[in-house]
Protein backbone atom coordinates (compact mmCIF):
# COMPACT_ATOMS: atom_id res chain seq x y z
CA UNK A 1 0.00 0.00 0.00
CA UNK A 2 0.87 3.63 0.04
CA UNK A 3 1.99 5.56 3.09
CA UNK A 4 2.11 9.34 3.11
CA UNK A 5 3.11 11.34 6.15
CA UNK A 6 2.91 15.07 6.78
CA UNK A 7 2.61 17.14 9.97
CA UNK A 8 -0.88 17.65 11.29
CA UNK A 9 -0.59 21.33 12.10
CA UNK A 10 1.82 24.22 11.73
CA UNK A 11 1.70 27.84 12.74
CA UNK A 12 3.61 30.76 11.28
CA UNK A 13 3.68 34.53 11.31
CA UNK A 14 2.44 36.77 8.54
CA UNK A 15 5.31 37.71 6.24
CA UNK A 16 7.44 34.74 7.26
CA UNK A 17 8.46 31.60 5.37
CA UNK A 18 7.13 28.15 6.18
CA UNK A 19 8.12 24.72 4.89
CA UNK A 20 5.64 21.84 4.95
CA UNK A 21 7.24 18.43 4.61
CA UNK A 22 5.80 15.29 3.12
CA UNK A 23 7.37 11.84 3.16
CA UNK A 24 6.03 8.88 1.29
CA UNK A 25 6.57 5.18 0.81
CA UNK A 26 5.03 3.85 -2.33
CA UNK A 27 5.52 1.64 -5.31
CA UNK A 28 4.93 2.76 -8.86
CA UNK A 29 5.58 6.41 -8.05
CA UNK A 30 4.37 8.68 -10.83
CA UNK A 31 4.41 12.18 -9.43
CA UNK A 32 3.60 14.23 -6.35
CA UNK A 33 1.03 16.99 -6.06
CA UNK A 34 0.40 19.70 -3.53
CA UNK A 35 -3.09 21.08 -3.04
CA UNK A 36 -4.48 23.87 -0.89
CA UNK A 37 -7.85 23.43 0.73
CA UNK A 38 -9.77 26.05 2.64
CA UNK A 39 -12.36 24.83 5.12
CA UNK A 40 -15.54 23.70 3.43
CA UNK A 41 -14.10 24.05 -0.06
CA UNK A 42 -12.60 21.67 -2.57
CA UNK A 43 -8.82 21.44 -2.97
CA UNK A 44 -7.10 23.66 -5.48
CA UNK A 45 -4.00 22.62 -7.36
CA UNK A 46 -0.71 24.21 -6.31
CA UNK A 47 2.13 22.21 -7.82
CA UNK A 48 3.26 19.01 -9.45
CA UNK A 49 6.68 17.35 -9.27
CA UNK A 50 7.71 14.21 -11.07
CA UNK A 51 11.46 14.83 -11.36
CA UNK A 52 13.88 15.68 -8.57
CA UNK A 53 14.42 19.30 -7.81
CA UNK A 54 12.71 22.55 -7.01
CA UNK A 55 9.74 23.99 -8.88
CA UNK A 56 9.05 27.63 -8.16
CA UNK A 57 5.76 29.36 -8.80
CA UNK A 58 5.42 32.79 -7.30
CA UNK A 59 5.35 32.65 -3.53
CA UNK A 60 5.04 28.87 -3.56
CA UNK A 61 7.81 26.38 -4.33
CA UNK A 62 7.78 22.60 -4.21
CA UNK A 63 10.72 20.26 -3.94
CA UNK A 64 11.00 16.56 -4.63
CA UNK A 65 13.63 13.91 -3.88
CA UNK A 66 12.50 10.58 -5.26
CA UNK A 67 15.39 8.64 -3.74
CA UNK A 68 14.46 9.89 -0.28
CA UNK A 69 10.71 9.71 -0.76
CA UNK A 70 10.52 13.31 0.34
CA UNK A 71 8.88 16.51 -0.76
CA UNK A 72 8.28 19.91 0.72
CA UNK A 73 6.09 22.89 -0.04
CA UNK A 74 7.67 26.24 0.69
CA UNK A 75 5.47 29.28 1.22
CA UNK A 76 7.13 32.69 1.25
CA UNK A 77 5.84 36.08 2.36
CA UNK A 78 2.99 34.44 4.19
CA UNK A 79 -0.39 36.12 4.09
CA UNK A 80 -3.38 35.58 6.34
CA UNK A 81 -5.28 34.04 3.44
CA UNK A 82 -2.67 31.26 3.30
CA UNK A 83 -4.26 29.78 6.41
CA UNK A 84 -5.60 26.51 5.01
CA UNK A 85 -4.98 22.81 4.85
CA UNK A 86 -2.18 21.70 2.52
CA UNK A 87 -2.52 18.24 1.04
CA UNK A 88 0.34 16.19 -0.30
CA UNK A 89 -0.82 13.63 -2.85
CA UNK A 90 1.21 10.89 -4.48
CA UNK A 91 0.19 9.39 -7.77
CA UNK A 92 1.08 5.80 -8.50
CA UNK A 93 0.67 3.79 -11.63
CA UNK A 94 -1.38 0.67 -11.13
CA UNK A 95 -2.63 -1.65 -13.82
CA UNK A 96 -2.35 1.00 -16.48
CA UNK A 97 -4.11 3.63 -14.41
CA UNK A 98 -2.81 6.48 -12.32
CA UNK A 99 -4.21 6.38 -8.81
CA UNK A 100 -3.88 9.36 -6.46
CA UNK A 101 -3.43 8.92 -2.73
CA UNK A 102 -3.69 11.83 -0.36
CA UNK A 103 -1.90 12.48 2.89
CA UNK A 104 -3.86 13.62 5.93
CA UNK A 105 -3.12 17.24 5.20
CA UNK A 106 -1.28 19.90 7.18
CA UNK A 107 -3.37 22.63 8.73
CA UNK A 108 -1.43 25.88 8.48
CA UNK A 109 -2.39 28.75 10.75
CA UNK A 110 -0.97 32.15 9.87
CA UNK A 111 -1.20 34.75 12.61
CA UNK A 112 -0.43 38.47 12.56
CA UNK B 1 -7.14 26.04 -15.41
CA UNK B 2 -9.80 23.50 -16.25
CA UNK B 3 -13.19 23.77 -14.56
CA UNK B 4 -15.14 20.99 -12.90
CA UNK B 5 -18.65 21.52 -11.63
CA UNK B 6 -20.64 19.53 -9.12
CA UNK B 7 -24.35 19.54 -8.51
CA UNK B 8 -25.95 19.93 -6.08
CA UNK B 9 -23.65 21.82 -3.74
CA UNK B 10 -25.78 20.94 -0.74
CA UNK B 11 -28.46 18.35 -0.19
CA UNK B 12 -30.48 17.35 2.83
CA UNK B 13 -32.47 14.17 2.59
CA UNK B 14 -34.38 11.74 4.74
CA UNK B 15 -32.93 8.41 5.75
CA UNK B 16 -33.71 5.72 3.21
CA UNK B 17 -33.84 7.95 0.16
CA UNK B 18 -31.33 8.01 -2.69
CA UNK B 19 -29.29 11.01 -3.73
CA UNK B 20 -27.58 11.59 -7.06
CA UNK B 21 -24.55 13.85 -7.37
CA UNK B 22 -23.32 15.00 -10.77
CA UNK B 23 -19.77 15.85 -11.70
CA UNK B 24 -19.04 17.60 -14.97
CA UNK B 25 -15.86 18.69 -16.67
CA UNK B 26 -16.88 21.92 -18.37
CA UNK B 27 -14.07 22.72 -20.79
CA UNK B 28 -12.17 19.50 -21.23
CA UNK B 29 -12.73 15.80 -21.70
CA UNK B 30 -12.05 13.58 -18.76
CA UNK B 31 -11.61 9.89 -19.41
CA UNK B 32 -11.09 9.39 -15.70
CA UNK B 33 -12.94 10.91 -12.79
CA UNK B 34 -12.41 10.24 -9.11
CA UNK B 35 -14.87 10.34 -6.26
CA UNK B 36 -13.71 11.26 -2.78
CA UNK B 37 -15.30 11.50 0.59
CA UNK B 38 -14.06 13.84 3.28
CA UNK B 39 -14.99 13.98 6.93
CA UNK B 40 -14.49 17.19 8.93
CA UNK B 41 -10.84 18.03 9.43
CA UNK B 42 -9.79 14.85 7.67
CA UNK B 43 -8.10 14.25 4.37
CA UNK B 44 -9.70 13.05 1.19
CA UNK B 45 -10.56 9.39 1.03
CA UNK B 46 -10.67 7.97 -2.46
CA UNK B 47 -13.89 6.03 -2.93
CA UNK B 48 -13.67 4.99 -6.55
CA UNK B 49 -12.09 5.63 -9.90
CA UNK B 50 -14.52 6.13 -12.73
CA UNK B 51 -13.50 5.48 -16.33
CA UNK B 52 -15.72 6.53 -19.20
CA UNK B 53 -17.59 3.62 -20.68
CA UNK B 54 -16.54 1.04 -18.13
CA UNK B 55 -17.34 -0.02 -14.61
CA UNK B 56 -15.91 1.98 -11.76
CA UNK B 57 -13.08 0.63 -9.67
CA UNK B 58 -13.93 0.83 -5.99
CA UNK B 59 -11.46 1.15 -3.16
CA UNK B 60 -11.39 -1.46 -0.44
CA UNK B 61 -14.19 -1.02 2.03
CA UNK B 62 -16.44 1.02 -0.26
CA UNK B 63 -19.75 -0.69 -1.04
CA UNK B 64 -20.33 -0.56 -4.77
CA UNK B 65 -24.03 -1.37 -4.38
CA UNK B 66 -24.47 1.57 -2.06
CA UNK B 67 -22.40 4.10 -3.99
CA UNK B 68 -23.39 3.68 -7.62
CA UNK B 69 -21.12 5.37 -10.11
CA UNK B 70 -21.91 5.96 -13.74
CA UNK B 71 -19.51 7.60 -16.19
CA UNK B 72 -21.65 7.77 -19.28
CA UNK B 73 -19.74 10.43 -21.21
CA UNK B 74 -16.36 12.10 -21.31
CA UNK B 75 -17.71 15.07 -19.38
CA UNK B 76 -20.13 13.57 -16.88
CA UNK B 77 -19.90 11.15 -13.98
CA UNK B 78 -22.61 10.58 -11.38
CA UNK B 79 -22.50 9.20 -7.87
CA UNK B 80 -25.73 7.89 -6.41
CA UNK B 81 -25.89 7.24 -2.70
CA UNK B 82 -28.61 4.63 -2.38
CA UNK B 83 -30.76 4.21 0.72
CA UNK B 84 -28.84 6.94 2.49
CA UNK B 85 -28.33 6.79 6.25
CA UNK B 86 -27.07 9.43 8.68
CA UNK B 87 -23.59 7.89 8.65
CA UNK B 88 -23.41 8.70 4.93
CA UNK B 89 -23.48 12.39 5.77
CA UNK B 90 -20.25 13.81 4.49
CA UNK B 91 -18.57 16.08 1.97
CA UNK B 92 -18.32 14.35 -1.39
CA UNK B 93 -15.82 15.70 -3.90
CA UNK B 94 -15.20 14.64 -7.46
CA UNK B 95 -12.16 15.33 -9.55
CA UNK B 96 -11.49 14.95 -13.23
CA UNK B 97 -8.21 14.25 -14.85
CA UNK B 98 -7.40 16.12 -18.02
CA UNK B 99 -5.76 13.51 -20.16
CA UNK B 100 -3.54 15.50 -22.45
CA UNK B 101 -1.19 12.65 -23.15
CA UNK B 102 1.55 14.40 -21.23
CA UNK B 103 2.89 13.46 -17.86
CA UNK B 104 1.20 16.23 -15.95
CA UNK B 105 -2.35 14.91 -16.16
CA UNK B 106 -3.42 17.19 -13.36
CA UNK B 107 -6.55 16.52 -11.40
CA UNK B 108 -9.07 19.30 -11.12
CA UNK B 109 -11.55 19.21 -8.30
CA UNK B 110 -15.21 20.05 -8.25
CA UNK B 111 -16.53 22.33 -5.51
CA UNK B 112 -17.92 19.43 -3.50
CA UNK B 113 -21.36 18.36 -2.32
CA UNK B 114 -22.36 18.55 1.32
CA UNK B 115 -24.74 15.67 2.03
CA UNK B 116 -26.75 15.64 5.23
CA UNK B 117 -28.97 12.65 5.92
CA UNK B 118 -31.57 13.16 8.62
Tab-separated table of C-alpha atoms in Angstrom:
chain	number	residue	atom	x	y	z
A	1	UNK	CA	0.000	0.000	0.000
A	2	UNK	CA	0.870	3.626	0.041
A	3	UNK	CA	1.993	5.563	3.089
A	4	UNK	CA	2.107	9.344	3.108
A	5	UNK	CA	3.109	11.342	6.146
A	6	UNK	CA	2.906	15.074	6.781
A	7	UNK	CA	2.615	17.141	9.967
A	8	UNK	CA	-0.877	17.652	11.289
A	9	UNK	CA	-0.590	21.328	12.095
A	10	UNK	CA	1.825	24.216	11.731
A	11	UNK	CA	1.704	27.837	12.738
A	12	UNK	CA	3.607	30.761	11.283
A	13	UNK	CA	3.678	34.533	11.306
A	14	UNK	CA	2.443	36.774	8.539
A	15	UNK	CA	5.313	37.712	6.241
A	16	UNK	CA	7.445	34.740	7.260
A	17	UNK	CA	8.463	31.601	5.371
A	18	UNK	CA	7.132	28.147	6.177
A	19	UNK	CA	8.117	24.721	4.887
A	20	UNK	CA	5.641	21.845	4.950
A	21	UNK	CA	7.241	18.431	4.610
A	22	UNK	CA	5.801	15.288	3.121
A	23	UNK	CA	7.372	11.842	3.161
A	24	UNK	CA	6.031	8.884	1.286
A	25	UNK	CA	6.567	5.182	0.812
A	26	UNK	CA	5.033	3.848	-2.325
A	27	UNK	CA	5.522	1.644	-5.312
A	28	UNK	CA	4.934	2.759	-8.859
A	29	UNK	CA	5.580	6.413	-8.053
A	30	UNK	CA	4.370	8.684	-10.826
A	31	UNK	CA	4.406	12.179	-9.428
A	32	UNK	CA	3.597	14.226	-6.355
A	33	UNK	CA	1.033	16.990	-6.057
A	34	UNK	CA	0.401	19.696	-3.530
A	35	UNK	CA	-3.086	21.081	-3.037
A	36	UNK	CA	-4.476	23.872	-0.895
A	37	UNK	CA	-7.848	23.428	0.725
A	38	UNK	CA	-9.766	26.046	2.644
A	39	UNK	CA	-12.361	24.833	5.125
A	40	UNK	CA	-15.544	23.702	3.425
A	41	UNK	CA	-14.102	24.046	-0.063
A	42	UNK	CA	-12.600	21.672	-2.573
A	43	UNK	CA	-8.824	21.438	-2.970
A	44	UNK	CA	-7.097	23.659	-5.484
A	45	UNK	CA	-3.996	22.622	-7.365
A	46	UNK	CA	-0.708	24.214	-6.314
A	47	UNK	CA	2.125	22.208	-7.821
A	48	UNK	CA	3.257	19.009	-9.452
A	49	UNK	CA	6.681	17.348	-9.268
A	50	UNK	CA	7.710	14.206	-11.073
A	51	UNK	CA	11.457	14.831	-11.357
A	52	UNK	CA	13.882	15.680	-8.573
A	53	UNK	CA	14.425	19.304	-7.812
A	54	UNK	CA	12.706	22.547	-7.014
A	55	UNK	CA	9.735	23.990	-8.876
A	56	UNK	CA	9.047	27.630	-8.164
A	57	UNK	CA	5.756	29.359	-8.804
A	58	UNK	CA	5.422	32.793	-7.303
A	59	UNK	CA	5.348	32.649	-3.527
A	60	UNK	CA	5.044	28.867	-3.562
A	61	UNK	CA	7.805	26.381	-4.331
A	62	UNK	CA	7.783	22.604	-4.215
A	63	UNK	CA	10.719	20.258	-3.941
A	64	UNK	CA	11.004	16.559	-4.630
A	65	UNK	CA	13.629	13.914	-3.884
A	66	UNK	CA	12.500	10.575	-5.256
A	67	UNK	CA	15.393	8.643	-3.744
A	68	UNK	CA	14.458	9.891	-0.282
A	69	UNK	CA	10.709	9.712	-0.763
A	70	UNK	CA	10.516	13.312	0.338
A	71	UNK	CA	8.884	16.513	-0.764
A	72	UNK	CA	8.279	19.914	0.723
A	73	UNK	CA	6.094	22.885	-0.039
A	74	UNK	CA	7.667	26.239	0.693
A	75	UNK	CA	5.471	29.277	1.216
A	76	UNK	CA	7.133	32.685	1.247
A	77	UNK	CA	5.843	36.075	2.359
A	78	UNK	CA	2.989	34.442	4.195
A	79	UNK	CA	-0.390	36.118	4.086
A	80	UNK	CA	-3.375	35.577	6.342
A	81	UNK	CA	-5.280	34.039	3.442
A	82	UNK	CA	-2.667	31.265	3.304
A	83	UNK	CA	-4.258	29.776	6.413
A	84	UNK	CA	-5.597	26.514	5.015
A	85	UNK	CA	-4.978	22.811	4.853
A	86	UNK	CA	-2.183	21.697	2.521
A	87	UNK	CA	-2.517	18.245	1.041
A	88	UNK	CA	0.341	16.190	-0.304
A	89	UNK	CA	-0.824	13.628	-2.854
A	90	UNK	CA	1.206	10.886	-4.475
A	91	UNK	CA	0.187	9.390	-7.771
A	92	UNK	CA	1.081	5.802	-8.499
A	93	UNK	CA	0.666	3.791	-11.629
A	94	UNK	CA	-1.375	0.670	-11.126
A	95	UNK	CA	-2.633	-1.654	-13.816
A	96	UNK	CA	-2.347	1.002	-16.481
A	97	UNK	CA	-4.112	3.631	-14.406
A	98	UNK	CA	-2.810	6.482	-12.320
A	99	UNK	CA	-4.207	6.382	-8.807
A	100	UNK	CA	-3.882	9.359	-6.463
A	101	UNK	CA	-3.429	8.920	-2.726
A	102	UNK	CA	-3.691	11.835	-0.364
A	103	UNK	CA	-1.899	12.478	2.887
A	104	UNK	CA	-3.861	13.621	5.932
A	105	UNK	CA	-3.119	17.240	5.204
A	106	UNK	CA	-1.281	19.899	7.178
A	107	UNK	CA	-3.369	22.629	8.735
A	108	UNK	CA	-1.427	25.876	8.478
A	109	UNK	CA	-2.393	28.746	10.754
A	110	UNK	CA	-0.968	32.155	9.868
A	111	UNK	CA	-1.197	34.749	12.606
A	112	UNK	CA	-0.432	38.474	12.557
B	1	UNK	CA	-7.140	26.043	-15.409
B	2	UNK	CA	-9.803	23.505	-16.253
B	3	UNK	CA	-13.192	23.767	-14.555
B	4	UNK	CA	-15.137	20.987	-12.896
B	5	UNK	CA	-18.653	21.518	-11.627
B	6	UNK	CA	-20.640	19.527	-9.125
B	7	UNK	CA	-24.353	19.540	-8.510
B	8	UNK	CA	-25.947	19.926	-6.081
B	9	UNK	CA	-23.652	21.819	-3.742
B	10	UNK	CA	-25.784	20.939	-0.737
B	11	UNK	CA	-28.457	18.349	-0.191
B	12	UNK	CA	-30.476	17.351	2.833
B	13	UNK	CA	-32.473	14.168	2.594
B	14	UNK	CA	-34.378	11.735	4.744
B	15	UNK	CA	-32.930	8.413	5.749
B	16	UNK	CA	-33.714	5.717	3.211
B	17	UNK	CA	-33.838	7.953	0.162
B	18	UNK	CA	-31.331	8.005	-2.690
B	19	UNK	CA	-29.293	11.007	-3.731
B	20	UNK	CA	-27.580	11.594	-7.062
B	21	UNK	CA	-24.546	13.853	-7.370
B	22	UNK	CA	-23.320	14.999	-10.767
B	23	UNK	CA	-19.766	15.848	-11.698
B	24	UNK	CA	-19.041	17.596	-14.973
B	25	UNK	CA	-15.863	18.687	-16.674
B	26	UNK	CA	-16.878	21.921	-18.375
B	27	UNK	CA	-14.071	22.715	-20.786
B	28	UNK	CA	-12.169	19.497	-21.233
B	29	UNK	CA	-12.728	15.805	-21.703
B	30	UNK	CA	-12.046	13.577	-18.764
B	31	UNK	CA	-11.608	9.889	-19.412
B	32	UNK	CA	-11.087	9.392	-15.703
B	33	UNK	CA	-12.936	10.909	-12.791
B	34	UNK	CA	-12.407	10.236	-9.113
B	35	UNK	CA	-14.872	10.345	-6.261
B	36	UNK	CA	-13.713	11.261	-2.780
B	37	UNK	CA	-15.296	11.496	0.594
B	38	UNK	CA	-14.058	13.841	3.277
B	39	UNK	CA	-14.989	13.983	6.932
B	40	UNK	CA	-14.489	17.188	8.932
B	41	UNK	CA	-10.837	18.032	9.430
B	42	UNK	CA	-9.795	14.847	7.674
B	43	UNK	CA	-8.103	14.254	4.373
B	44	UNK	CA	-9.696	13.051	1.185
B	45	UNK	CA	-10.557	9.393	1.034
B	46	UNK	CA	-10.672	7.974	-2.461
B	47	UNK	CA	-13.891	6.027	-2.927
B	48	UNK	CA	-13.673	4.991	-6.548
B	49	UNK	CA	-12.089	5.634	-9.902
B	50	UNK	CA	-14.522	6.130	-12.731
B	51	UNK	CA	-13.502	5.483	-16.327
B	52	UNK	CA	-15.723	6.526	-19.197
B	53	UNK	CA	-17.595	3.621	-20.683
B	54	UNK	CA	-16.541	1.039	-18.135
B	55	UNK	CA	-17.338	-0.024	-14.615
B	56	UNK	CA	-15.909	1.982	-11.764
B	57	UNK	CA	-13.084	0.627	-9.669
B	58	UNK	CA	-13.931	0.832	-5.987
B	59	UNK	CA	-11.462	1.145	-3.158
B	60	UNK	CA	-11.393	-1.463	-0.442
B	61	UNK	CA	-14.190	-1.025	2.030
B	62	UNK	CA	-16.438	1.023	-0.260
B	63	UNK	CA	-19.749	-0.688	-1.035
B	64	UNK	CA	-20.325	-0.557	-4.770
B	65	UNK	CA	-24.026	-1.374	-4.378
B	66	UNK	CA	-24.472	1.572	-2.062
B	67	UNK	CA	-22.404	4.095	-3.985
B	68	UNK	CA	-23.390	3.681	-7.619
B	69	UNK	CA	-21.118	5.373	-10.107
B	70	UNK	CA	-21.908	5.963	-13.741
B	71	UNK	CA	-19.511	7.596	-16.188
B	72	UNK	CA	-21.646	7.771	-19.284
B	73	UNK	CA	-19.740	10.428	-21.208
B	74	UNK	CA	-16.359	12.104	-21.314
B	75	UNK	CA	-17.710	15.067	-19.383
B	76	UNK	CA	-20.135	13.565	-16.885
B	77	UNK	CA	-19.903	11.151	-13.978
B	78	UNK	CA	-22.605	10.576	-11.382
B	79	UNK	CA	-22.497	9.196	-7.869
B	80	UNK	CA	-25.734	7.887	-6.414
B	81	UNK	CA	-25.889	7.244	-2.698
B	82	UNK	CA	-28.606	4.632	-2.380
B	83	UNK	CA	-30.759	4.210	0.716
B	84	UNK	CA	-28.836	6.937	2.493
B	85	UNK	CA	-28.332	6.790	6.247
B	86	UNK	CA	-27.071	9.434	8.684
B	87	UNK	CA	-23.590	7.888	8.651
B	88	UNK	CA	-23.409	8.697	4.932
B	89	UNK	CA	-23.480	12.385	5.771
B	90	UNK	CA	-20.246	13.806	4.486
B	91	UNK	CA	-18.568	16.081	1.974
B	92	UNK	CA	-18.320	14.352	-1.390
B	93	UNK	CA	-15.817	15.700	-3.904
B	94	UNK	CA	-15.200	14.641	-7.455
B	95	UNK	CA	-12.161	15.326	-9.553
B	96	UNK	CA	-11.494	14.951	-13.226
B	97	UNK	CA	-8.206	14.255	-14.849
B	98	UNK	CA	-7.396	16.122	-18.016
B	99	UNK	CA	-5.758	13.511	-20.162
B	100	UNK	CA	-3.545	15.501	-22.448
B	101	UNK	CA	-1.192	12.652	-23.154
B	102	UNK	CA	1.547	14.401	-21.231
B	103	UNK	CA	2.887	13.456	-17.863
B	104	UNK	CA	1.199	16.230	-15.952
B	105	UNK	CA	-2.347	14.910	-16.164
B	106	UNK	CA	-3.425	17.194	-13.361
B	107	UNK	CA	-6.554	16.518	-11.395
B	108	UNK	CA	-9.073	19.303	-11.121
B	109	UNK	CA	-11.551	19.211	-8.302
B	110	UNK	CA	-15.206	20.050	-8.255
B	111	UNK	CA	-16.530	22.331	-5.510
B	112	UNK	CA	-17.921	19.432	-3.497
B	113	UNK	CA	-21.362	18.362	-2.324
B	114	UNK	CA	-22.357	18.546	1.318
B	115	UNK	CA	-24.742	15.669	2.033
B	116	UNK	CA	-26.753	15.636	5.229
B	117	UNK	CA	-28.969	12.648	5.924
B	118	UNK	CA	-31.572	13.159	8.621
